[in-house]
Tab-separated table of C-alpha atoms and ligand atoms in Angstrom:
chain	number	residue	atom	x	y	z
A	1	MET	CA	-171.190	23.495	11.743
A	2	VAL	CA	-169.650	25.703	14.446
A	3	LYS	CA	-166.418	27.327	13.269
A	4	VAL	CA	-163.520	26.867	15.684
A	5	GLY	CA	-159.944	28.088	16.062
A	6	VAL	CA	-156.961	26.471	17.802
A	7	LEU	CA	-154.345	28.540	19.710
A	8	GLY	CA	-150.991	26.803	20.151
A	9	ALA	CA	-151.934	24.741	17.089
A	10	THR	CA	-148.387	23.608	16.261
A	11	GLY	CA	-147.683	22.126	19.731
A	12	MET	CA	-148.167	18.674	21.231
A	13	VAL	CA	-151.699	19.375	22.452
A	14	GLY	CA	-152.504	21.618	19.461
A	15	GLN	CA	-151.849	18.685	17.146
A	16	ARG	CA	-154.174	16.475	19.192
A	17	PHE	CA	-156.850	19.147	18.822
A	18	ILE	CA	-156.406	19.031	15.048
A	19	GLN	CA	-156.457	15.247	14.951
A	20	LEU	CA	-159.668	15.098	17.033
A	21	LEU	CA	-161.392	18.016	15.267
A	22	ALA	CA	-160.584	17.027	11.663
A	23	ASP	CA	-163.654	14.776	11.281
A	24	HIS	CA	-165.809	16.287	14.001
A	25	PRO	CA	-169.536	16.287	13.153
A	26	ASP	CA	-170.280	19.701	14.751
A	27	PHE	CA	-166.996	21.659	14.668
A	28	GLU	CA	-165.061	22.906	11.654
A	29	ILE	CA	-161.474	24.192	11.939
A	30	ALA	CA	-161.417	27.734	10.532
A	31	ALA	CA	-158.257	29.214	12.083
A	32	LEU	CA	-154.931	28.020	13.496
A	33	ALA	CA	-152.708	30.284	15.592
A	34	ALA	CA	-149.227	29.897	17.069
A	35	SER	CA	-146.212	32.055	17.906
A	36	SER	CA	-144.607	34.617	15.599
A	37	ARG	CA	-142.121	31.844	14.673
A	38	SER	CA	-144.955	30.043	12.868
A	39	ALA	CA	-147.331	32.849	11.862
A	40	GLY	CA	-147.545	33.510	8.124
A	41	LYS	CA	-146.493	29.951	7.183
A	42	LYS	CA	-148.751	27.186	5.869
A	43	TYR	CA	-149.628	24.844	8.758
A	44	GLU	CA	-147.742	21.938	7.173
A	45	ASP	CA	-144.589	24.074	6.881
A	46	ALA	CA	-144.868	25.516	10.410
A	47	THR	CA	-145.372	22.164	12.140
A	48	THR	CA	-143.245	19.174	12.981
A	49	TRP	CA	-146.084	16.636	13.049
A	50	TYR	CA	-145.767	14.205	16.004
A	51	MET	CA	-149.001	12.211	15.707
A	52	ASN	CA	-149.087	8.621	14.413
A	53	ASP	CA	-151.856	9.438	11.877
A	54	GLU	CA	-151.044	11.624	8.878
A	55	MET	CA	-151.662	15.368	9.176
A	56	PRO	CA	-155.278	15.917	7.979
A	57	GLU	CA	-155.423	17.261	4.394
A	58	SER	CA	-157.923	19.922	5.458
A	59	VAL	CA	-155.381	21.803	7.616
A	60	ARG	CA	-152.196	21.525	5.524
A	61	ASP	CA	-152.728	24.744	3.575
A	62	ILE	CA	-154.251	26.858	6.350
A	63	LYS	CA	-152.082	29.927	6.962
A	64	VAL	CA	-151.065	30.087	10.643
A	65	ILE	CA	-152.029	33.412	12.223
A	66	GLU	CA	-150.617	35.432	15.139
A	67	THR	CA	-152.335	34.629	18.448
A	68	ASP	CA	-153.653	38.179	18.919
A	69	PRO	CA	-157.515	38.072	18.790
A	70	ALA	CA	-157.483	40.921	16.254
A	71	HIS	CA	-156.278	38.320	13.695
A	72	MET	CA	-159.002	35.776	14.486
A	73	ASP	CA	-161.742	35.142	11.890
A	74	LYS	CA	-164.888	36.803	13.263
A	75	ASP	CA	-167.018	33.810	12.168
A	76	VAL	CA	-165.186	31.622	14.684
A	77	GLU	CA	-167.356	30.915	17.755
A	78	ILE	CA	-165.133	28.636	19.864
A	79	VAL	CA	-161.400	29.019	20.378
A	80	PHE	CA	-159.493	26.039	21.805
A	81	SER	CA	-156.417	27.116	23.750
A	82	SER	CA	-153.307	24.984	24.170
A	83	LEU	CA	-150.969	27.867	24.917
A	84	PRO	CA	-148.209	27.903	27.541
A	85	ALA	CA	-149.849	28.954	30.816
A	86	ASP	CA	-148.092	32.310	31.263
A	87	PHE	CA	-149.088	33.439	27.784
A	88	ALA	CA	-152.619	31.998	28.144
A	89	ALA	CA	-153.125	34.174	31.241
A	90	LYS	CA	-152.677	37.291	29.094
A	91	VAL	CA	-154.387	36.177	25.894
A	92	GLU	CA	-157.421	34.152	26.986
A	93	PRO	CA	-159.195	37.095	28.718
A	94	GLU	CA	-158.679	39.128	25.522
A	95	TYR	CA	-160.344	36.378	23.490
A	96	ALA	CA	-163.203	36.068	25.993
A	97	LYS	CA	-164.390	39.558	25.072
A	98	ASP	CA	-165.789	38.086	21.824
A	99	PHE	CA	-165.238	34.329	21.703
A	100	VAL	CA	-165.968	31.212	23.725
A	101	VAL	CA	-162.583	29.999	25.010
A	102	ALA	CA	-162.254	26.274	25.827
A	103	SER	CA	-158.889	26.263	27.557
A	104	ASN	CA	-156.576	23.455	28.350
A	105	ALA	CA	-153.977	25.710	29.990
A	106	SER	CA	-153.641	25.941	33.768
A	107	ALA	CA	-153.594	29.759	34.019
A	108	MET	CA	-157.289	30.432	34.699
A	109	ARG	CA	-158.458	27.126	36.217
A	110	MET	CA	-158.791	28.240	39.834
A	111	LYS	CA	-159.891	31.829	39.188
A	112	LYS	CA	-163.221	33.085	40.503
A	113	ASP	CA	-166.121	32.760	38.034
A	114	ILE	CA	-164.083	30.546	35.647
A	115	PRO	CA	-165.593	27.057	35.460
A	116	LEU	CA	-163.102	24.195	35.779
A	117	VAL	CA	-165.130	21.337	34.332
A	118	ILE	CA	-165.142	17.611	33.631
A	119	PRO	CA	-168.567	17.085	32.023
A	120	GLU	CA	-169.176	13.731	33.777
A	121	VAL	CA	-168.183	15.202	37.156
A	122	ASN	CA	-169.345	18.811	37.598
A	123	PRO	CA	-171.297	20.118	34.574
A	124	GLN	CA	-173.233	22.400	36.949
A	125	PHE	CA	-170.102	24.612	37.257
A	126	LEU	CA	-171.024	26.008	33.825
A	127	ASP	CA	-173.646	28.031	35.739
A	128	MET	CA	-170.783	30.427	36.634
A	129	ILE	CA	-170.617	31.668	33.065
A	130	GLU	CA	-173.356	34.245	33.512
A	131	ALA	CA	-171.543	35.885	36.457
A	132	GLN	CA	-168.217	35.709	34.596
A	133	GLN	CA	-169.662	37.580	31.600
A	134	LYS	CA	-171.388	40.141	33.787
A	135	ASN	CA	-168.388	40.791	36.049
A	136	ASN	CA	-165.977	41.228	33.122
A	137	ASN	CA	-168.380	42.743	30.623
A	138	TRP	CA	-167.507	39.990	28.107
A	139	ASP	CA	-169.692	38.711	25.253
A	140	GLY	CA	-167.726	35.473	25.261
A	141	PHE	CA	-166.435	33.433	28.212
A	142	ILE	CA	-163.709	31.022	29.383
A	143	VAL	CA	-164.214	27.415	30.400
A	144	THR	CA	-161.225	25.327	31.493
A	145	ASN	CA	-160.417	21.655	31.856
A	146	PRO	CA	-158.144	20.244	34.560
A	147	ASN	CA	-154.558	19.042	34.548
A	148	CYS	CA	-154.022	15.713	32.755
A	149	SER	CA	-153.289	13.656	35.904
A	150	THR	CA	-156.172	15.303	37.746
A	151	ILE	CA	-158.738	14.433	35.061
A	152	ALA	CA	-158.070	10.695	35.100
A	153	LEU	CA	-157.951	10.602	38.909
A	154	THR	CA	-161.144	12.615	39.347
A	155	LEU	CA	-163.102	10.554	36.805
A	156	THR	CA	-162.356	7.446	38.894
A	157	LEU	CA	-163.030	9.197	42.215
A	158	LYS	CA	-166.391	10.728	41.275
A	159	PRO	CA	-168.408	7.475	41.658
A	160	ILE	CA	-166.584	6.711	44.918
A	161	TYR	CA	-167.145	10.221	46.254
A	162	ASP	CA	-170.873	10.058	45.449
A	163	ASN	CA	-171.425	6.655	47.086
A	164	PHE	CA	-168.987	6.424	50.011
A	165	ASN	CA	-167.403	8.733	52.581
A	166	ILE	CA	-163.778	9.402	51.679
A	167	ASN	CA	-161.402	10.276	54.516
A	168	ARG	CA	-158.082	10.604	52.747
A	169	ILE	CA	-156.315	9.763	49.504
A	170	TYR	CA	-152.687	9.316	48.513
A	171	VAL	CA	-151.792	9.224	44.826
A	172	SER	CA	-148.458	8.516	43.182
A	173	THR	CA	-148.166	9.224	39.439
A	174	MET	CA	-145.971	7.844	36.654
A	175	GLN	CA	-146.378	10.447	33.907
A	176	ALA	CA	-145.587	10.188	30.208
A	177	VAL	CA	-142.987	12.439	28.576
A	178	SER	CA	-145.529	13.922	26.119
A	179	GLY	CA	-146.978	15.709	29.162
A	180	ALA	CA	-144.022	18.062	29.113
A	181	GLY	CA	-144.342	18.944	25.402
A	182	TYR	CA	-142.013	17.787	22.608
A	183	ASN	CA	-138.989	19.685	23.894
A	184	GLY	CA	-139.893	19.275	27.559
A	185	VAL	CA	-137.708	16.379	28.767
A	186	PRO	CA	-134.370	15.643	27.029
A	187	SER	CA	-133.851	11.973	26.135
A	188	MET	CA	-130.600	11.985	28.161
A	189	ALA	CA	-132.660	12.857	31.249
A	190	ILE	CA	-135.365	10.219	30.880
A	191	LEU	CA	-133.988	7.127	29.048
A	192	ASP	CA	-132.909	4.401	31.490
A	193	ASN	CA	-134.247	6.695	34.192
A	194	LEU	CA	-137.152	8.313	36.096
A	195	VAL	CA	-137.444	11.948	37.213
A	196	PRO	CA	-139.148	12.293	40.622
A	197	TYR	CA	-140.294	15.882	40.162
A	198	ILE	CA	-142.766	17.714	37.902
A	199	GLY	CA	-142.954	21.389	38.822
A	200	GLY	CA	-146.330	22.476	40.205
A	201	GLU	CA	-148.002	19.148	39.374
A	202	GLU	CA	-148.622	17.947	42.939
A	203	GLU	CA	-150.169	21.252	43.995
A	204	LYS	CA	-152.445	21.226	40.915
A	205	MET	CA	-153.595	17.650	41.528
A	206	GLU	CA	-154.334	18.353	45.176
A	207	SER	CA	-156.269	21.588	44.647
A	208	GLU	CA	-158.036	20.844	41.354
A	209	THR	CA	-159.384	17.434	42.440
A	210	LEU	CA	-161.035	18.833	45.592
A	211	HIS	CA	-162.374	21.786	43.580
A	212	LEU	CA	-163.922	19.521	40.901
A	213	LEU	CA	-165.601	17.280	43.480
A	214	GLY	CA	-166.785	20.316	45.438
A	215	SER	CA	-170.132	22.057	45.316
A	216	LEU	CA	-171.346	25.458	44.195
A	217	ASP	CA	-172.565	27.961	46.763
A	218	GLY	CA	-173.842	30.745	44.517
A	219	ASP	CA	-170.809	31.352	42.312
A	220	GLU	CA	-168.300	30.168	44.942
A	221	VAL	CA	-166.829	26.671	44.866
A	222	VAL	CA	-166.779	24.853	48.197
A	223	PRO	CA	-164.035	22.186	47.801
A	224	ALA	CA	-164.674	18.549	48.735
A	225	ASN	CA	-163.823	17.842	52.342
A	226	PHE	CA	-161.145	15.125	52.405
A	227	SER	CA	-157.345	15.107	52.427
A	228	LEU	CA	-155.415	14.402	49.253
A	229	SER	CA	-151.648	14.050	48.942
A	230	ALA	CA	-149.938	13.602	45.548
A	231	SER	CA	-146.414	12.603	44.540
A	232	CYS	CA	-145.653	13.061	40.809
A	233	HIS	CA	-142.954	11.391	38.696
A	234	ARG	CA	-141.896	11.375	35.030
A	235	VAL	CA	-141.253	7.980	33.418
A	236	PRO	CA	-140.004	6.913	29.960
A	237	VAL	CA	-143.460	6.300	28.446
A	238	ILE	CA	-144.526	8.366	25.429
A	239	ASP	CA	-148.270	8.765	26.080
A	240	GLY	CA	-150.518	7.781	28.995
A	241	HIS	CA	-150.245	8.675	32.660
A	242	THR	CA	-150.382	5.856	35.241
A	243	GLU	CA	-151.409	6.553	38.845
A	244	ALA	CA	-151.354	4.377	41.994
A	245	VAL	CA	-154.231	5.492	44.223
A	246	PHE	CA	-154.700	4.699	47.940
A	247	VAL	CA	-158.118	5.517	49.433
A	248	GLU	CA	-159.235	5.463	53.075
A	249	LEU	CA	-162.995	5.521	53.669
A	250	ASP	CA	-165.019	6.227	56.809
A	251	GLU	CA	-166.563	2.776	56.459
A	252	GLU	CA	-165.400	-0.715	55.547
A	253	ALA	CA	-164.289	-0.932	51.910
A	254	ASP	CA	-166.590	-3.356	50.068
A	255	ILE	CA	-164.454	-4.125	47.009
A	256	ASP	CA	-167.197	-5.660	44.840
A	257	LYS	CA	-169.469	-2.700	45.503
A	258	ILE	CA	-166.691	-0.202	44.720
A	259	LYS	CA	-165.865	-1.963	41.446
A	260	LYS	CA	-169.520	-2.016	40.415
A	261	THR	CA	-169.969	1.658	41.324
A	262	MET	CA	-167.007	2.606	39.142
A	263	ALA	CA	-167.979	0.412	36.189
A	264	ASP	CA	-171.626	1.599	36.284
A	265	PHE	CA	-170.650	5.267	36.455
A	266	ARG	CA	-172.196	7.429	33.699
A	267	GLY	CA	-172.590	11.208	33.478
A	268	LEU	CA	-174.290	13.937	31.487
A	269	PRO	CA	-172.148	13.460	28.307
A	270	GLN	CA	-173.286	9.830	28.103
A	271	GLU	CA	-176.919	10.847	28.722
A	272	LEU	CA	-176.735	13.529	26.011
A	273	GLY	CA	-174.803	11.268	23.614
A	274	LEU	CA	-172.059	13.861	23.070
A	275	HIS	CA	-169.773	12.928	20.181
A	276	SER	CA	-166.554	12.549	22.228
A	277	ALA	CA	-168.192	10.969	25.289
A	278	PRO	CA	-166.863	7.475	26.054
A	279	GLU	CA	-169.667	4.958	26.499
A	280	GLN	CA	-168.041	4.053	29.814
A	281	PRO	CA	-165.917	6.799	31.462
A	282	VAL	CA	-164.248	4.307	33.827
A	283	ILE	CA	-163.327	0.770	32.740
A	284	VAL	CA	-162.546	-1.764	35.478
A	285	LYS	CA	-160.130	-4.558	34.506
A	286	GLU	CA	-159.698	-7.816	36.417
A	287	GLU	CA	-156.325	-8.962	34.992
A	288	ASP	CA	-153.466	-8.812	37.540
A	289	ASP	CA	-151.182	-6.964	35.126
A	290	ARG	CA	-153.521	-4.212	33.875
A	291	PRO	CA	-153.877	-1.338	33.279
A	292	GLN	CA	-150.742	-0.597	31.252
A	293	PRO	CA	-150.221	2.643	29.305
A	294	ARG	CA	-149.413	0.967	25.965
A	295	MET	CA	-152.473	-1.260	26.101
A	296	ASP	CA	-155.048	0.886	27.861
A	297	ARG	CA	-154.393	4.555	27.013
A	298	MET	CA	-156.591	4.409	23.874
A	299	ALA	CA	-159.703	3.050	25.662
A	300	TYR	CA	-162.753	4.602	23.942
A	301	GLY	CA	-160.485	6.666	21.698
A	302	GLY	CA	-158.398	7.788	24.676
A	303	MET	CA	-161.413	9.308	26.470
A	304	ALA	CA	-161.896	6.691	29.246
A	305	ALA	CA	-159.796	6.018	32.349
A	306	THR	CA	-158.901	2.361	32.915
A	307	VAL	CA	-158.719	1.037	36.467
A	308	GLY	CA	-157.180	-2.246	37.617
A	309	ARG	CA	-155.700	-4.029	40.633
A	310	LEU	CA	-158.584	-2.718	42.732
A	311	ARG	CA	-158.056	-4.477	46.058
A	312	LYS	CA	-158.369	-4.129	49.810
A	313	ASP	CA	-155.432	-2.421	51.463
A	314	GLN	CA	-154.477	-4.976	54.142
A	315	ALA	CA	-152.217	-2.485	55.943
A	316	PHE	CA	-154.934	-0.022	56.941
A	317	ASP	CA	-158.553	-0.220	58.125
A	318	ASN	CA	-161.339	0.823	55.715
A	319	SER	CA	-158.863	1.169	52.874
A	320	PHE	CA	-158.452	0.057	49.279
A	321	LYS	CA	-156.041	0.784	46.438
A	322	TYR	CA	-155.975	0.673	42.656
A	323	VAL	CA	-153.983	1.650	39.572
A	324	LEU	CA	-155.340	3.786	36.742
A	325	VAL	CA	-154.238	4.790	33.249
A	326	GLY	CA	-155.524	7.823	31.322
A	327	HIS	CA	-154.364	9.333	28.027
A	328	ASN	CA	-152.708	12.635	28.935
A	329	THR	CA	-153.053	14.499	25.633
A	330	ILE	CA	-156.532	13.119	24.742
A	331	ARG	CA	-158.729	12.823	27.879
A	332	GLY	CA	-156.087	14.791	29.781
A	333	ALA	CA	-155.956	17.721	27.356
A	334	ALA	CA	-157.422	18.223	23.839
A	335	GLY	CA	-160.239	15.657	24.184
A	336	ALA	CA	-161.245	17.195	27.504
A	337	SER	CA	-161.542	20.709	26.012
A	338	ILE	CA	-163.505	19.337	23.054
A	339	LEU	CA	-165.939	17.477	25.340
A	340	ASN	CA	-166.430	20.718	27.316
A	341	ALA	CA	-167.141	22.536	24.038
A	342	GLU	CA	-169.610	19.849	22.933
A	343	LEU	CA	-171.521	20.313	26.193
A	344	ILE	CA	-171.452	24.111	25.814
A	345	ASN	CA	-172.603	23.811	22.195
A	346	LYS	CA	-175.517	21.589	23.247
A	347	GLN	CA	-176.591	23.550	26.305
A	348	ILE	CA	-175.475	27.177	25.975
A	349	LEU	CA	-174.727	28.369	22.388
B	401	NDP	N1	-148.887	17.866	26.954
B	401	NDP	C1	-149.831	17.529	27.836
B	401	NDP	O1	-150.078	16.345	28.182
B	401	NDP	C2	-150.657	18.572	28.448
B	401	NDP	C3	-150.419	19.935	28.227
B	401	NDP	N2	-151.225	20.841	28.816
B	401	NDP	C4	-151.045	22.294	28.623
B	401	NDP	O2	-151.323	22.638	27.260
B	401	NDP	C5	-150.508	23.740	26.880
B	401	NDP	C6	-149.685	23.352	25.646
B	401	NDP	O3	-148.842	22.258	25.955
B	401	NDP	P1	-148.024	21.505	24.828
B	401	NDP	O4	-148.832	21.392	23.586
B	401	NDP	O5	-147.531	20.275	25.460
B	401	NDP	O6	-146.815	22.558	24.549
B	401	NDP	P2	-145.890	22.704	23.270
B	401	NDP	O7	-144.657	23.359	23.740
B	401	NDP	O8	-145.771	21.423	22.529
B	401	NDP	O9	-146.690	23.763	22.316
B	401	NDP	C7	-146.869	25.116	22.653
B	401	NDP	C8	-147.688	25.838	21.577
B	401	NDP	O10	-147.877	27.199	21.967
B	401	NDP	C9	-147.302	28.065	20.988
B	401	NDP	N3	-146.638	29.185	21.654
B	401	NDP	C10	-145.571	29.154	22.474
B	401	NDP	N4	-145.242	30.401	22.885
B	401	NDP	C11	-146.118	31.235	22.288
B	401	NDP	C12	-146.290	32.642	22.281
B	401	NDP	N5	-145.498	33.461	22.987
B	401	NDP	N6	-147.289	33.167	21.517
B	401	NDP	C13	-148.119	32.357	20.818
B	401	NDP	N7	-148.014	31.007	20.784
B	401	NDP	C14	-147.018	30.455	21.505
B	401	NDP	C15	-146.305	27.233	20.212
B	401	NDP	O11	-146.153	27.802	18.902
B	401	NDP	P3	-144.784	27.652	18.048
B	401	NDP	O12	-144.755	26.251	17.493
B	401	NDP	O13	-144.962	28.672	16.973
B	401	NDP	O14	-143.653	27.935	18.974
B	401	NDP	C16	-147.036	25.885	20.201
B	401	NDP	O15	-148.043	25.899	19.215
B	401	NDP	C17	-149.669	24.119	28.106
B	401	NDP	O16	-150.347	25.103	28.850
B	401	NDP	C18	-149.626	22.810	28.873
B	401	NDP	O17	-149.360	23.034	30.225
B	401	NDP	C19	-152.259	20.417	29.592
B	401	NDP	C20	-152.517	19.114	29.838
B	401	NDP	C21	-151.722	18.093	29.277
B	402	PHD	N1	-147.745	18.900	33.789
B	402	PHD	C1	-148.418	17.885	32.986
B	402	PHD	C2	-148.939	18.438	31.709
B	402	PHD	C3	-149.448	19.845	31.848
B	402	PHD	O1	-149.063	20.671	31.065
B	402	PHD	O2	-150.296	20.078	32.832
B	402	PHD	P1	-150.995	21.494	33.113
B	402	PHD	O3	-151.978	21.722	32.000
B	402	PHD	O4	-151.658	21.349	34.422
B	402	PHD	O5	-149.915	22.536	33.106
B	402	PHD	C4	-147.440	16.766	32.700
B	402	PHD	O6	-146.286	17.042	32.774
B	402	PHD	O7	-147.758	15.647	32.384
């Protein structure tokens, strides 16, 4: 078993990490860190548990430590980070001196030599690790996963990008409140309402998606060459981001072929049989009223994106549109970091 630690362990994403790691066949939770508000307390006393399942027995008595790497158990090999981005930017490089950091925070995603990875989409970006270690003189390294809306979108776009020529994409999101953390959106702001702004989200979706679908030239990422415009909105759903996607190709959109390409899509995690890999990363539904967050967010344990209403766009030439749902704190956060770590454990450690 590989010993792992979780930073930000008391938070919304930290709790997902614990839920997903509790019975993991290869990883064993050895350390939990949070802010000085929580450090020194037993995990069960430091945490207001938000998950539907009970808090795992194995973590209840673990004493929460300060996030400083000096406090981290030296037997830990992988540290999962679900820290606020500004704090992650300071702490993650400190951890990378000695530990593998699988980060879910946005701070380091677009930095040179730091792989931003979805294992089904761009596992080859892990090749940057050698340069990262050499350039920083680190024994460990940092690998990041994308923003929650970006992950679901990019999983569905990868098979299209590989098989057709994309000209431009518009995407409009309807994002769950859990995406902002437990204290992120007051109920008075979101009940009976919708908030048409999520700070920084549109910029992240636009840049990260093109980066993930791009190619490596040495250690430089050459972004994919199409236009992408995002509009992001918060809706009163607890978990599961929904996105309406509009795609213009260079050629006529053959709907049956596009559906088959998406449904047949498999990547390296499926080939390697990684524990958290969904059998099918993209599920295509035919019902007129799917996908819906309540019904589809838990597809393959929350690790698959579900697509529906895939149809020709009658208003524009060579165009089609669809709706997708992805679980924001599983495939969009903790599950994504864990899948990255499973790939690293199989191929690098
Ligand atoms: N929620 C989501 O869907 C997604 C979130 N993310 C990213 O994951 C990260 C965590 O998000 P989320 O779990 O929602 O946030 P929460 O606010 O729910 O949790 C934040 C965690 O970080 C800890 N923390 C806060 N400040 C400090 C500090 N100064 N020093 C040490 N620890 C600190 C908190 O500890 P304490 O309890 O002691 O205060 C808590 O454990 C963020 O970077 C977010 O952007 C990414 C994708 C999706
Ligand atoms: N901003 C996302 C969640 C998030 O924290 O994303 P990021 O990891 O890119 O900061 C949401 O509100 O749903």
